[in-house]
Coordinates of N, CA and C in Angstrom, one line a residue:
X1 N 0.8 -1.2 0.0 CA 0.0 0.0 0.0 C 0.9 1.2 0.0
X2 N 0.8 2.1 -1.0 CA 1.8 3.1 -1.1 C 0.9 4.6 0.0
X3 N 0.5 5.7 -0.3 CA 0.2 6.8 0.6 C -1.3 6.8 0.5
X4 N -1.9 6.0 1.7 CA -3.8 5.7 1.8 C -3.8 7.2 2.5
X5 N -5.1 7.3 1.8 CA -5.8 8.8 3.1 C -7.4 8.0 2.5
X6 N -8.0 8.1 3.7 CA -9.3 8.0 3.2 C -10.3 7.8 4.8
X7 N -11.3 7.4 5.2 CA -12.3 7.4 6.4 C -11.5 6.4 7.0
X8 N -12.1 6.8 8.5 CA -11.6 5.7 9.0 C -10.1 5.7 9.7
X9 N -9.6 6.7 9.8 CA -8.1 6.1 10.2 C -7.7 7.5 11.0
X10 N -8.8 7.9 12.1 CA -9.0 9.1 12.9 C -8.0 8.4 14.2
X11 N -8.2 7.5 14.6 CA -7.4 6.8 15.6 C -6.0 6.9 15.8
X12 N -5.4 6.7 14.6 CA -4.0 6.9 13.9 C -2.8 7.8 14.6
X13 N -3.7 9.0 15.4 CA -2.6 10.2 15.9 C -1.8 10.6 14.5
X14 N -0.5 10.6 15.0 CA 0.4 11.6 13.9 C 0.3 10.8 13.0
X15 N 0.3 9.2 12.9 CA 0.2 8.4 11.6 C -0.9 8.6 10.6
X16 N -1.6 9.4 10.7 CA -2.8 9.2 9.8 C -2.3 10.2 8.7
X17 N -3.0 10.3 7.6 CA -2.4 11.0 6.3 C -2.5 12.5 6.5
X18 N -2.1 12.1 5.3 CA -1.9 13.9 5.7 C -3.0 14.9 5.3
X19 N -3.8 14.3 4.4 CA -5.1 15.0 4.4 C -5.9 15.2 5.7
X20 N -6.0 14.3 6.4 CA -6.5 14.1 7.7 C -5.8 15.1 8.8
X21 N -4.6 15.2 8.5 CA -3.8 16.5 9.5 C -3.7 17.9 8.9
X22 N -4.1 18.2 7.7 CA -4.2 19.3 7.0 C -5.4 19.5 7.5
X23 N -6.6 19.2 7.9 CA -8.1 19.4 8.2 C -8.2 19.6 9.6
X24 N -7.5 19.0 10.1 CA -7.2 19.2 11.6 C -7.0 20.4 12.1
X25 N -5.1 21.0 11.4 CA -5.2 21.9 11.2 C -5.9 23.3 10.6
X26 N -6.2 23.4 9.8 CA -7.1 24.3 9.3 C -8.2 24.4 10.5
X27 N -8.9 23.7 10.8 CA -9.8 23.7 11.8 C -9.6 24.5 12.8
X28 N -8.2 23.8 13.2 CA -7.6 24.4 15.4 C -7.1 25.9 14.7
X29 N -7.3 26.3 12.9 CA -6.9 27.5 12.7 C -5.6 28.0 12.8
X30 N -4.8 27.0 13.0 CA -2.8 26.9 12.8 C -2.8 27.2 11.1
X31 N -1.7 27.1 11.0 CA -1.2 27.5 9.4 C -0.8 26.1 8.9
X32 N -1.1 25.6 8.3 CA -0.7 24.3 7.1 C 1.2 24.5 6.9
X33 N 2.0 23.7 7.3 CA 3.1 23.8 7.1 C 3.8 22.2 6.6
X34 N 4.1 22.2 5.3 CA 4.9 21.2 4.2 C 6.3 21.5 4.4
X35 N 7.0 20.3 4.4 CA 8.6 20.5 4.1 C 8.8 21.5 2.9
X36 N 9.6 22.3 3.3 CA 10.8 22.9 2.0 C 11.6 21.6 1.3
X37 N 12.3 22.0 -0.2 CA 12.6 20.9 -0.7 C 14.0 21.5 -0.2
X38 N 15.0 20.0 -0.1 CA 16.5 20.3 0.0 C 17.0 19.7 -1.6
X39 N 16.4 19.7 -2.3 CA 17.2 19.1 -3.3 C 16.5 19.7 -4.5
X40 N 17.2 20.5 -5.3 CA 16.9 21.7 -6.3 C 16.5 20.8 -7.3
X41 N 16.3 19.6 -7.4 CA 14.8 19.0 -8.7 C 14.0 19.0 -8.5
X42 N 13.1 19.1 -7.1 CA 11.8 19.5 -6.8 C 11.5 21.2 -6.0
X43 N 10.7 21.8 -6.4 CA 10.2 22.9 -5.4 C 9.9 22.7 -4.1
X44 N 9.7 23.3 -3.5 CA 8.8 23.3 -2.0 C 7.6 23.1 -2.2
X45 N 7.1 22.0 -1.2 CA 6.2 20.9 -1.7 C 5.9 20.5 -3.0
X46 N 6.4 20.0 -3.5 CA 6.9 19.7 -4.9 C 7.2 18.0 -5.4
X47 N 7.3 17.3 -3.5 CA 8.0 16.1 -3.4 C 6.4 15.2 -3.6
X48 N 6.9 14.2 -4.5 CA 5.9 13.6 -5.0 C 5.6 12.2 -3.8
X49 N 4.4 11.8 -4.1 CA 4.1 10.7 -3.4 C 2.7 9.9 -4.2
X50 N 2.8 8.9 -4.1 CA 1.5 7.8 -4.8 C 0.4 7.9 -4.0
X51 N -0.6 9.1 -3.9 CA -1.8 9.0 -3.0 C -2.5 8.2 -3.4
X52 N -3.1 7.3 -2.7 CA -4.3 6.6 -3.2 C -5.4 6.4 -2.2
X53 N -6.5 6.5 -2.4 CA -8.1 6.3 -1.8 C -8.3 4.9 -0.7
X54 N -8.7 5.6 0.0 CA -8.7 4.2 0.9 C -9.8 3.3 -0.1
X55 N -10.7 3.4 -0.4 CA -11.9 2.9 -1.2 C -10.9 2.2 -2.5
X56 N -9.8 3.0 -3.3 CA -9.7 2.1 -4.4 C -8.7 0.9 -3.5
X57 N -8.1 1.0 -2.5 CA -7.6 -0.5 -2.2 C -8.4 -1.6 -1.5
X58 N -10.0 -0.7 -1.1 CA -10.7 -2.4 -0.8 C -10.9 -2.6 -2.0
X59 N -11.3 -1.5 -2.9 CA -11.6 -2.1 -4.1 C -10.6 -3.5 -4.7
X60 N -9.5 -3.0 -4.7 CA -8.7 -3.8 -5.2 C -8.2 -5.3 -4.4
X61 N -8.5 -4.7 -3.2 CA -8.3 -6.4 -2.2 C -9.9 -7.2 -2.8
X62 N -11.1 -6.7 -2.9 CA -12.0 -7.5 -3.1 C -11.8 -8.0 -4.7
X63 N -11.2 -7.1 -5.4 CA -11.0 -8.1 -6.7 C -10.2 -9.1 -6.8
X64 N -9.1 -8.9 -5.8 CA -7.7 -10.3 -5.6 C -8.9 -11.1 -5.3
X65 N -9.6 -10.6 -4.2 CA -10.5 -11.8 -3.4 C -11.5 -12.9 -4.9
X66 N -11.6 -12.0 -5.6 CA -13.1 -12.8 -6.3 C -12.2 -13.2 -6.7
X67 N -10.8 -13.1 -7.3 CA -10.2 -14.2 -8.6 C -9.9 -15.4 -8.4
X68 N -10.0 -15.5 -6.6 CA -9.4 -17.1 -6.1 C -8.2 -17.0 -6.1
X69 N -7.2 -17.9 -6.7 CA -6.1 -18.5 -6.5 C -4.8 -17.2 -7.0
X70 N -4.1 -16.8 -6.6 CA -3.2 -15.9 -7.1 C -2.2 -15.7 -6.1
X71 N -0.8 -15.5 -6.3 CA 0.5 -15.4 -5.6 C 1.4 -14.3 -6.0
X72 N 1.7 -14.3 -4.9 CA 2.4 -12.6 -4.8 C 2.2 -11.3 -4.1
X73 N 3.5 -10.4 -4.2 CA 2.9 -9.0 -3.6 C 2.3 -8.3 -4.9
X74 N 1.5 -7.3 -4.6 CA 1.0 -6.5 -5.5 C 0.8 -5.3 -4.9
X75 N 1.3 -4.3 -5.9 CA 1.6 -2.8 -5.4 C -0.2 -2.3 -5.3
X76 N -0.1 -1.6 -4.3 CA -1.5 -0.7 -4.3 C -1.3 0.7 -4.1
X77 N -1.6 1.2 -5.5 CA -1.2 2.5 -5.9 C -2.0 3.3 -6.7
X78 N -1.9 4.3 -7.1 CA -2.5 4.9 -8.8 C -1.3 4.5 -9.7
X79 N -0.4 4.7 -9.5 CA 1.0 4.2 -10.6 C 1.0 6.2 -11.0
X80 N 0.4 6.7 -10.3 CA 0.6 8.4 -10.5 C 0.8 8.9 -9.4
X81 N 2.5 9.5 -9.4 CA 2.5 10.7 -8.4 C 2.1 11.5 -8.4
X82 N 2.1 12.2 -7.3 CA 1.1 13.4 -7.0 C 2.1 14.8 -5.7
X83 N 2.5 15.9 -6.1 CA 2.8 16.4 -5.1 C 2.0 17.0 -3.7
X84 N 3.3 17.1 -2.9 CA 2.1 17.7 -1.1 C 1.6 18.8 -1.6
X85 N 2.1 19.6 -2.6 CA 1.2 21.2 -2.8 C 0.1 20.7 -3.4
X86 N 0.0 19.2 -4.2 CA -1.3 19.2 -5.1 C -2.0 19.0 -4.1
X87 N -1.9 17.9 -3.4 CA -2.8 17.7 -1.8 C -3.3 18.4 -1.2
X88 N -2.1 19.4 -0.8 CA -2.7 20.5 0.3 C -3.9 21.7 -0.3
X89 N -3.5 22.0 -1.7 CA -4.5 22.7 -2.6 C -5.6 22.0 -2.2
X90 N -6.1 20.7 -3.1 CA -7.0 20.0 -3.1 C -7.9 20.4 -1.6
X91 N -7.4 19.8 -0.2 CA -7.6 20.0 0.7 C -7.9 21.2 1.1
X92 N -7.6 22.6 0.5 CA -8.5 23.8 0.9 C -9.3 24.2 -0.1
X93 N -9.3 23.2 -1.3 CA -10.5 24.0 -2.7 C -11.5 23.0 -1.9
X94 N -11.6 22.0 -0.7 CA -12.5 20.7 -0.7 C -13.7 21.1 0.6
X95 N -12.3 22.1 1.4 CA -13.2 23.2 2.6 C -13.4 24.3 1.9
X96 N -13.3 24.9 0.8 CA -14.2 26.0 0.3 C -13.2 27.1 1.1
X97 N -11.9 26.8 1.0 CA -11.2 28.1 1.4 C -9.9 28.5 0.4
X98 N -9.2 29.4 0.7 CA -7.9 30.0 -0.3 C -6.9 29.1 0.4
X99 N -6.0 28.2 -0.2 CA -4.4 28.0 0.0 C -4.0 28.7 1.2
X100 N -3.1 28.2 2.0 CA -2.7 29.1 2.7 C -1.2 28.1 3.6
X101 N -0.5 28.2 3.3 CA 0.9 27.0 3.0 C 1.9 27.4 3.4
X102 N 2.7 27.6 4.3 CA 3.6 27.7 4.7 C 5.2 26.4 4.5
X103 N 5.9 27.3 4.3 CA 7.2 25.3 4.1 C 8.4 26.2 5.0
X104 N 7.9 25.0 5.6 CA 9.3 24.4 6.8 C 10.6 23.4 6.7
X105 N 11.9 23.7 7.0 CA 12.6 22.7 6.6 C 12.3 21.8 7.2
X106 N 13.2 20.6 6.1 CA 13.0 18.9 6.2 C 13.4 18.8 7.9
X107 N 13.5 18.1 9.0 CA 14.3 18.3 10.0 C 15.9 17.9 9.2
X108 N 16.7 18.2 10.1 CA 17.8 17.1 9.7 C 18.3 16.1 9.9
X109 N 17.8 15.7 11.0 CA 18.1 13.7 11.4 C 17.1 13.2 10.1
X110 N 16.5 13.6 9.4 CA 15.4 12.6 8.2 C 15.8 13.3 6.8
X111 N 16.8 14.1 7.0 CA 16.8 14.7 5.6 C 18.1 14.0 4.6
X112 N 18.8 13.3 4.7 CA 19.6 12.7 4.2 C 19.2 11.7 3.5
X113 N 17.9 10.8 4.1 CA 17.0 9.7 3.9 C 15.7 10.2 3.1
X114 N 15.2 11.0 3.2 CA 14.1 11.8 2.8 C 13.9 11.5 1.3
X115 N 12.7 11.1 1.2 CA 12.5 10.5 -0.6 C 11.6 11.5 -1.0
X116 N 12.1 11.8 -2.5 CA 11.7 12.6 -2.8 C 10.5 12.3 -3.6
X117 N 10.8 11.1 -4.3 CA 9.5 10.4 -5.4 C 9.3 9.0 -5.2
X118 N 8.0 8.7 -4.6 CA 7.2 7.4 -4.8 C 6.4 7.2 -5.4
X119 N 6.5 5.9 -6.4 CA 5.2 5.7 -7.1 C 4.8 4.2 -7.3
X120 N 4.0 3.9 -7.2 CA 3.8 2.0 -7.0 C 3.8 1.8 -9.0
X121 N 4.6 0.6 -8.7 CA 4.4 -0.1 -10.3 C 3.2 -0.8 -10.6
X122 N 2.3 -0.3 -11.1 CA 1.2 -0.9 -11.1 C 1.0 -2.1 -12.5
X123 N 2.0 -2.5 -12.7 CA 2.4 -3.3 -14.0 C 2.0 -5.0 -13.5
X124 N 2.3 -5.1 -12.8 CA 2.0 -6.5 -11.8 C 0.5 -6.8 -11.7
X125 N -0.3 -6.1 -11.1 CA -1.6 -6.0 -10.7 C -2.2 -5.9 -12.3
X126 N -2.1 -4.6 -13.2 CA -2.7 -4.9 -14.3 C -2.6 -5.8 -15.1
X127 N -1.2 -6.4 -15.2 CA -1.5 -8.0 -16.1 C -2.1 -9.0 -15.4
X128 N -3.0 -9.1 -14.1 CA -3.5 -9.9 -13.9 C -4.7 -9.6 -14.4
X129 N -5.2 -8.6 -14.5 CA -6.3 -8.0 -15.3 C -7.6 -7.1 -14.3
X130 N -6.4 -6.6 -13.3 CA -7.1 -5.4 -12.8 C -7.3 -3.7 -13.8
X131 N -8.8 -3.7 -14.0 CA -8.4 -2.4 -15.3 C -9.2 -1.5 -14.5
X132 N -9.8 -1.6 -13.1 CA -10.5 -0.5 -13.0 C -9.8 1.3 -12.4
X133 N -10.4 2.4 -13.0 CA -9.7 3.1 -13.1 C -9.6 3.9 -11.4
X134 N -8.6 4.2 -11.3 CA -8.6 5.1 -9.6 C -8.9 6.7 -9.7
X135 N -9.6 6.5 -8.0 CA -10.2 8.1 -8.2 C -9.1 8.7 -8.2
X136 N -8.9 10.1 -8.5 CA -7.9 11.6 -9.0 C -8.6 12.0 -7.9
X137 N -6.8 12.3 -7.5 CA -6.8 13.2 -5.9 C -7.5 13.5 -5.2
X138 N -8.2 14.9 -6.6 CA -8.9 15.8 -6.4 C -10.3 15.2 -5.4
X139 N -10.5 14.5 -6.7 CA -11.9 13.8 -6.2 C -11.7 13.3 -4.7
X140 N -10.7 12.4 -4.6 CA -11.1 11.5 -3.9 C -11.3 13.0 -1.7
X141 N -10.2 13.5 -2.3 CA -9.8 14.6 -1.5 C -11.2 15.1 -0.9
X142 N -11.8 15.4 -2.0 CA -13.0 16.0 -1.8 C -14.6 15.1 -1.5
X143 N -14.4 14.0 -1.4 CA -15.5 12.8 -1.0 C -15.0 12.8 0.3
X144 N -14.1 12.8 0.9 CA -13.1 12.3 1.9 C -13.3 13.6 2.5
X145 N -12.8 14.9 2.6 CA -13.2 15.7 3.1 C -14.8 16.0 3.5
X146 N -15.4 16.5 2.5 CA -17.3 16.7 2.5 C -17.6 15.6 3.3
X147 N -17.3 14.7 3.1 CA -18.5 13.3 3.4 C -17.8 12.7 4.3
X148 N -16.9 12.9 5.5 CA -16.1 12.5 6.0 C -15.7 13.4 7.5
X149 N -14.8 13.7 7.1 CA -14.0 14.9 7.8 C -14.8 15.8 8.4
X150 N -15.5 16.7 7.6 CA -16.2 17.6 8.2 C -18.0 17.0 8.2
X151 N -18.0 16.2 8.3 CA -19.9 15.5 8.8 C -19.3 15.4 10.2
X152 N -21.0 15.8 10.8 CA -21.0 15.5 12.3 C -20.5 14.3 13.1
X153 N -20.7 13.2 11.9 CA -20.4 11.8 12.7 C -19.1 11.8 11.1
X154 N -18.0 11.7 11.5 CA -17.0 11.3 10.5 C -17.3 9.8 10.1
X155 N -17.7 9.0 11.1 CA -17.6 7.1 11.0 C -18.8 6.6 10.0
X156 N -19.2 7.6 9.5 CA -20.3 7.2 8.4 C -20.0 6.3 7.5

């Protein structure tokens, strides 16, 4: 499972995605703050990562499930990165507010290690004949936020 955000994963504390801590934020009315880039191929927030919907990986566990018999790991991904500024945008067009983004350096005990681009090979999974297509950021950002996040009962 490459970078899940989706219901459900309120429990989590600091582990839960980062859409879920961008809402948080915004809410307690703090400023949204993303790593600065240390490495002049990407901008600040610029560093890519494989978001994917919590919804398209049951999707995808229940399709392993219907096929029966099959061996292996299989990446659960979009096979599209996505940068933290696409996220964090998404996450204030999804509350109906303006960007507002501050970047903070990487610390330095994690910055040596710090990756800058993940993306799952999704080449494995579709020759088995997984074709269905995954929600876009945007969308999923915005189901996940509306219908989620900000509802009275999130556990819906």
């Amino acid at each position: 499972f490459f970078n899940v955000y989706g219901p459900n994963e309120y429990h989590k504390g600091n582990m839960r995605s980062v859409v879920c801590q961008i809402v948080d934020t915004v809410r307690r009315g703090d400023t949204v703050r993303l790593f600065k880039s240390h490495n002049p191929s990407y901008p600040d927030g610029g560093q890519l990562r494989d978001f994917i919907y919590v919804k398209d990986c049951a999707d995808i566990i229940l399709w392993l499930l219907s096929r029966g018999e099959y061996q292996g790991v299989y990446n659960a991904g979009t096979g599209k990165a996505r940068s933290f500024a696409d996220l964090a945008h998404a996450v204030f067009a999804a509350m109906g507010l303006p960007p507002s983004i501050e970047y903070t350096d990487t610390p330095e005990e994690i910055r040596a290690a710090y990756q800058y681009f993940t993306q799952a090979d999704m080449r494995r999974l579709r020759a088995l004949g997984y074709d269905r297509p995954f929600t876009e950021l945007e969308d999923g950002i915005s189901d996940y936020v509306k219908n989620y996040l900000l509802a009275p009962d999130p556990y819906v």
